[in-house]
Structures are given as structure tokens and as C-alpha cells.
PDB file of C-alpha atoms and ligand atoms in Angstrom:
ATOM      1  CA  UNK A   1     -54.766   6.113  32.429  1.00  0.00           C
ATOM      2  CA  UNK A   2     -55.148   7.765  29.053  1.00  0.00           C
ATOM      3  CA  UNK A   3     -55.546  11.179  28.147  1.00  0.00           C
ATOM      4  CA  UNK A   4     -55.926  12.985  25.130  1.00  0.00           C
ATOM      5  CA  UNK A   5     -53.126  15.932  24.021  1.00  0.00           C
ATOM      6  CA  UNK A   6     -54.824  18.905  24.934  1.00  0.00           C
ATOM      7  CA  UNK A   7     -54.975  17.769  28.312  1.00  0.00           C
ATOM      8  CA  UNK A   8     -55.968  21.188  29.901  1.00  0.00           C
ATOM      9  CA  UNK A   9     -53.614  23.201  32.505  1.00  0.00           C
ATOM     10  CA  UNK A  10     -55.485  22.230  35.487  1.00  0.00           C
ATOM     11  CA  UNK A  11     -54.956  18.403  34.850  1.00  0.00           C
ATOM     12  CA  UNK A  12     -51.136  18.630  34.261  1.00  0.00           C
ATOM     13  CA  UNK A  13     -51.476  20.069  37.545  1.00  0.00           C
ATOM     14  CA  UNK A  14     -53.120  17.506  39.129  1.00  0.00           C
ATOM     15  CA  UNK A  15     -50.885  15.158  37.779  1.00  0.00           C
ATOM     16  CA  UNK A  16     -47.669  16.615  39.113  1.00  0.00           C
ATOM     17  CA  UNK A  17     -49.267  15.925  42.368  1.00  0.00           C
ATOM     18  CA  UNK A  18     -49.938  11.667  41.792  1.00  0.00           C
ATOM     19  CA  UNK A  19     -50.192   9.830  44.784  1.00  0.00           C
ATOM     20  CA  UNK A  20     -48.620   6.673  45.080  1.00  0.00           C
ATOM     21  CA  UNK A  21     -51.334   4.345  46.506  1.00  0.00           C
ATOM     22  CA  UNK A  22     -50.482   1.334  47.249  1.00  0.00           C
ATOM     23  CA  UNK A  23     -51.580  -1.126  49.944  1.00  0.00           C
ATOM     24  CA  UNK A  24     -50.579  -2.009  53.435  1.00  0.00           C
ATOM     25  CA  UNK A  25     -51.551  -5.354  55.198  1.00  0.00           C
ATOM     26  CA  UNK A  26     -53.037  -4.924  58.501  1.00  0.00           C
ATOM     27  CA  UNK A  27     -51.737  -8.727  59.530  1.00  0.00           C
ATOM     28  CA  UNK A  28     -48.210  -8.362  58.615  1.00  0.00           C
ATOM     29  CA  UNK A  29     -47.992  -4.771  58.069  1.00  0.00           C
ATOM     30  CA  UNK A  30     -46.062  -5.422  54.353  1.00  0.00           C
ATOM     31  CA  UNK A  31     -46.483  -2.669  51.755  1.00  0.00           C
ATOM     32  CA  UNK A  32     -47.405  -3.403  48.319  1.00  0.00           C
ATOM     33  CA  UNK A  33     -48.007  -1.878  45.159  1.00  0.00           C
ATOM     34  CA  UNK A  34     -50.261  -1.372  43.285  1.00  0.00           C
ATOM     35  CA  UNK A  35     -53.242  -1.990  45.968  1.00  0.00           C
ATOM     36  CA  UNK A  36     -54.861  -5.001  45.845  1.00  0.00           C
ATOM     37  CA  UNK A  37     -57.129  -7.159  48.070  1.00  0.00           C
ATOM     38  CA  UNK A  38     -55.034 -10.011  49.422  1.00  0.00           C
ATOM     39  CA  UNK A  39     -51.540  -9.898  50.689  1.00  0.00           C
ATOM     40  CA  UNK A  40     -49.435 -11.552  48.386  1.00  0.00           C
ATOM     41  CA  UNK A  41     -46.933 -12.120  51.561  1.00  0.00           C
ATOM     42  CA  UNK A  42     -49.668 -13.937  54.533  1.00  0.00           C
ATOM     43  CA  UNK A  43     -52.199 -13.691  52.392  1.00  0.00           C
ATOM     44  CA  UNK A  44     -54.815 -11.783  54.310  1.00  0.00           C
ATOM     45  CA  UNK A  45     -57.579 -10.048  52.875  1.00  0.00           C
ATOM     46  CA  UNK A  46     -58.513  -6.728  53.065  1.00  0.00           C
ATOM     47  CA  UNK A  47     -55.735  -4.756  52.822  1.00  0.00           C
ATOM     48  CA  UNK A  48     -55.846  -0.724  53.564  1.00  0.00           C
ATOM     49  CA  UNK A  49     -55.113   1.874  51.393  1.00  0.00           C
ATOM     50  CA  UNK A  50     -52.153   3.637  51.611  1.00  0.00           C
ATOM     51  CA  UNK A  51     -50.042   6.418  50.403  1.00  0.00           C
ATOM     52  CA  UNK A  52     -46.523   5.059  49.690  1.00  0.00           C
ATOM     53  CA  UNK A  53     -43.700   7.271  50.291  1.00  0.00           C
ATOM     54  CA  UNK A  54     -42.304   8.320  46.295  1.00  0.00           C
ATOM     55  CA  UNK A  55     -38.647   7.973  47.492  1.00  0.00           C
ATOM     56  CA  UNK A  56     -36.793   4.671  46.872  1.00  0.00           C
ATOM     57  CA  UNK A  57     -33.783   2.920  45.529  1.00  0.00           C
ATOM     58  CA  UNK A  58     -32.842   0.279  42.812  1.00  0.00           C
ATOM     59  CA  UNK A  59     -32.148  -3.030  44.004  1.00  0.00           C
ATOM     60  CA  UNK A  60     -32.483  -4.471  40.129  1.00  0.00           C
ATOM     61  CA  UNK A  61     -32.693  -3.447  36.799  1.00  0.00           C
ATOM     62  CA  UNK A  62     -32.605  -4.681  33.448  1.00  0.00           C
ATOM     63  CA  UNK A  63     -31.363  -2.268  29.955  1.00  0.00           C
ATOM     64  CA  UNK A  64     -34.052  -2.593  27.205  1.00  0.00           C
ATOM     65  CA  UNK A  65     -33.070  -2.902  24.016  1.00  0.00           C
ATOM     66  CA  UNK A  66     -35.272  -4.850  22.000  1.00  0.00           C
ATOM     67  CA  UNK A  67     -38.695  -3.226  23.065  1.00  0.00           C
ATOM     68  CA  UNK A  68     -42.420  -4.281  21.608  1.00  0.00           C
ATOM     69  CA  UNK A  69     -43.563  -2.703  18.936  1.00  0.00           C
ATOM     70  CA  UNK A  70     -45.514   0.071  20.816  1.00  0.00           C
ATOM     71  CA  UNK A  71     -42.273   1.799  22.571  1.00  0.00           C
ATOM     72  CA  UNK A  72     -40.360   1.214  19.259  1.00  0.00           C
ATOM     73  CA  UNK A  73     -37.865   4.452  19.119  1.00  0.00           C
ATOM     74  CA  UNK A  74     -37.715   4.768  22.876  1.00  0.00           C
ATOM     75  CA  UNK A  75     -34.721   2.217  23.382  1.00  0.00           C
ATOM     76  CA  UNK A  76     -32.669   1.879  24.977  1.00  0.00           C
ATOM     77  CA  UNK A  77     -34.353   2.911  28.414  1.00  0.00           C
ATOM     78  CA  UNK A  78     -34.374   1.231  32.067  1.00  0.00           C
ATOM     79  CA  UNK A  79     -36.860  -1.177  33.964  1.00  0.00           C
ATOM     80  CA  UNK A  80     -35.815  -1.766  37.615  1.00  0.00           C
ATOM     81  CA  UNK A  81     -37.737  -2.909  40.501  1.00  0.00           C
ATOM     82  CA  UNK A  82     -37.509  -0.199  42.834  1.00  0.00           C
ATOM     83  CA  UNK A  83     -38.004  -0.631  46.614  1.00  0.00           C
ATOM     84  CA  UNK A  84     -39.880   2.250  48.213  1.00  0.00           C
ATOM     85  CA  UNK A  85     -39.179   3.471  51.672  1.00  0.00           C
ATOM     86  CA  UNK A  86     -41.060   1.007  54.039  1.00  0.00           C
ATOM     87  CA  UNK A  87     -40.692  -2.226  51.525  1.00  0.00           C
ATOM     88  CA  UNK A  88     -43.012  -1.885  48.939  1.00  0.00           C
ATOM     89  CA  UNK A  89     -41.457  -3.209  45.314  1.00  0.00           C
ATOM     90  CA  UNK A  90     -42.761  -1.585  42.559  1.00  0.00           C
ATOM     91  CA  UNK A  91     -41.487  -2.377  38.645  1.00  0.00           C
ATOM     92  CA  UNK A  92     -41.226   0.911  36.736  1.00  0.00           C
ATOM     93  CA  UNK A  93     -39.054   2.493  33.692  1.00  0.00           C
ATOM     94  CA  UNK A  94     -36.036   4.710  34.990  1.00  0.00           C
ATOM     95  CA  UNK A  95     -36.639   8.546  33.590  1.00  0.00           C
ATOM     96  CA  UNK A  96     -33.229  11.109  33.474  1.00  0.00           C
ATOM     97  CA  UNK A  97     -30.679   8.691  33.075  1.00  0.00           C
ATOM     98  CA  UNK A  98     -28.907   6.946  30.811  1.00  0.00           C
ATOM     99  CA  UNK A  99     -28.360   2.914  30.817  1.00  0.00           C
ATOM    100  CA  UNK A 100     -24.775   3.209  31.540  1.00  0.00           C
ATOM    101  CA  UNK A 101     -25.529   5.421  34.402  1.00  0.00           C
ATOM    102  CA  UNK A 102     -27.852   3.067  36.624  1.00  0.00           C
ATOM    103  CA  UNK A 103     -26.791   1.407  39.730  1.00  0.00           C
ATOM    104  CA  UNK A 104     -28.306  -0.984  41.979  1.00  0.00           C
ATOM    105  CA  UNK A 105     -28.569   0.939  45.526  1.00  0.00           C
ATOM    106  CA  UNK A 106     -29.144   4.181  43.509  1.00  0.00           C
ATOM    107  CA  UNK A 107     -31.891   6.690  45.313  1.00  0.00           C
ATOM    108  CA  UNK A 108     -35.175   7.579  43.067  1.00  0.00           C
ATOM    109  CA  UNK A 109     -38.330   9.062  43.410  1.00  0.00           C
ATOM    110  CA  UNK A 110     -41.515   8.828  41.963  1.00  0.00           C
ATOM    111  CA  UNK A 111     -42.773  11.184  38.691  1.00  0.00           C
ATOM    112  CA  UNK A 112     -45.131  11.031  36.564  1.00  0.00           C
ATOM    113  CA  UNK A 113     -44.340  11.266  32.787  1.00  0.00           C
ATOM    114  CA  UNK A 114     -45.393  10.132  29.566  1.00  0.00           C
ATOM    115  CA  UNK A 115     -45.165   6.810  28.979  1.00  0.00           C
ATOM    116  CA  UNK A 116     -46.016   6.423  25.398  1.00  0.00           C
ATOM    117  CA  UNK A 117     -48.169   7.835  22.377  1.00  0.00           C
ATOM    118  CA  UNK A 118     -50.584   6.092  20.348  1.00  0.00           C
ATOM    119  CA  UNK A 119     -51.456   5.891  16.762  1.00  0.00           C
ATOM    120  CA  UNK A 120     -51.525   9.512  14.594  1.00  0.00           C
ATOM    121  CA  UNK A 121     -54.350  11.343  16.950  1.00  0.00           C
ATOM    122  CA  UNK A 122     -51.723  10.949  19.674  1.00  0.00           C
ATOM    123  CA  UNK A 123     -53.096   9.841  22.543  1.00  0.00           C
ATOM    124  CA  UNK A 124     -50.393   9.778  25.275  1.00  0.00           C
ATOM    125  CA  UNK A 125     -50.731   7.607  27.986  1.00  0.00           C
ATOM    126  CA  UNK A 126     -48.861   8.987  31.294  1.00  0.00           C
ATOM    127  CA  UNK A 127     -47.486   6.505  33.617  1.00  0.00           C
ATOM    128  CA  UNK A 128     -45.392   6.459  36.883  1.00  0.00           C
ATOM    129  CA  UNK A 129     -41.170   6.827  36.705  1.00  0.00           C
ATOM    130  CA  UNK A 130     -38.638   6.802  38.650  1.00  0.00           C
ATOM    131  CA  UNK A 131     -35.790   9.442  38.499  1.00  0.00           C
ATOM    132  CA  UNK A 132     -32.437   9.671  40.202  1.00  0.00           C
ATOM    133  CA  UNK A 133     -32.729  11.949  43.045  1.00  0.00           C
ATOM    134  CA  UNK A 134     -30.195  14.870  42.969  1.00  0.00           C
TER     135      UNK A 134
HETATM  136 ZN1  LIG B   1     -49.838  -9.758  55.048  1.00  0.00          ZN
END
């Protein structure tokens, strides 16, 4: 997902309101994300589409502190596998918290936020987070 800077109102909008769509396996009934077409658990095919609740907790995480070149300046931040409510892992960057300040069992939800700008014309890219819920 890419957008340009002057992004209007209306789409910041929109984007406060991101559904997390994952997938859910009719055979097994796992949840996965992001949606794909076989079930990386019984592998059946044909998974539905599903909204995945945004709530979750940390069961891992790692502290980055030696980033590639394209989120130079942003270390050190947080990558944990977070596992929704119902089971479905999904690897994301931590957002509102410092390293120090991360703990595995910790409850998060789901935001959206910028993930990282491009070149001098500043394309920002937004991606999905995960923030300590308060
Ligand atoms: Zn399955």
C-alpha cells in the first residue's frame, strides 16, 4: 500500500478504520494472516475470508537494532509475532513503546501507521502496528 503525502482527509479516514482480513480454514477452522489460498496447517484449499479480531498479545519479539538501509533512523524499534484473538499469528513492528518496555504476554491491538518514507518526494507507505493496549 503506498500513498502519496497529501493523502486527502477522507482517506486518513478510511484508514483509521483498516480491517484486518485474514483467512479462516473451513477444514480445521485455523486463522491465518494475511489471507491466502491453502491452509498452511491441513493444507486445504479455499480458505474464507475473514475479519480478524485487532486485539492480541506478544508471545515473541525481537529489538532491532541494525535495520536495512530503508528504515535507517528508525532504530531501535520492535518486531514480535503477535497472536490475535482466535490464533491467528501475524509478524508486525510494535508502535508506542519503547524496547525496554515489551513483554511477551503483553495485550496489543491493531493500528495503522506509517511505516516508512521514500526517497525526497516522500512517499509514505502505511502499514499495520501493533500498540500496547491501555
Ligand atoms: Zn486447515
Amino acid at each position: 500500500m503506498v500513498w502519496a503525502r497529501s493523502v486527502p482527509r477522507a482517506w486518513r479516514e478510511r484508514l483509521k478504520r483498516y480491517r484486518l482480513v485474514g483467512g479462516k480454514c473451513p477444514a480445521c477452522g485455523s486463522l491465518v494472516y494475511p489471507h491466502r489460498l491453502v491452509c498452511p496447517y491441513c493444507g486445504h484449499e479455499g480458505l474464507e475470508e475473514v475479519e480478524l479480531p485487532r486485539r492480541g498479545k506478544v508471545i515473541s519479539y525481537t529489538v532491532i537494532r541494525h535495520p536495512p538501509s530503508e528504515f535507517k533512523g528508525l532504530e531501535p524499534y520492535v518486531i514480535a509475532v503477535v497472536e490475535l484473538e482466535g490464533g491467528a499469528r501475524v509478524l508486525a513492528q510494535l508502535t508506542d513503546v519503547e524496547p525496554g518496555e515489551v513483554e511477551v504476554g503483553m495485550e496489543v491491538e491493531a493500528v495503522l501507521r506509517r511505516y516508512r518514507e521514500q526517497g525526497p518526494d516522500g512517499v509514505i507507505e502505511y502499514g499495520l502496528k501493533f500498540r500496547p493496549v491501555e
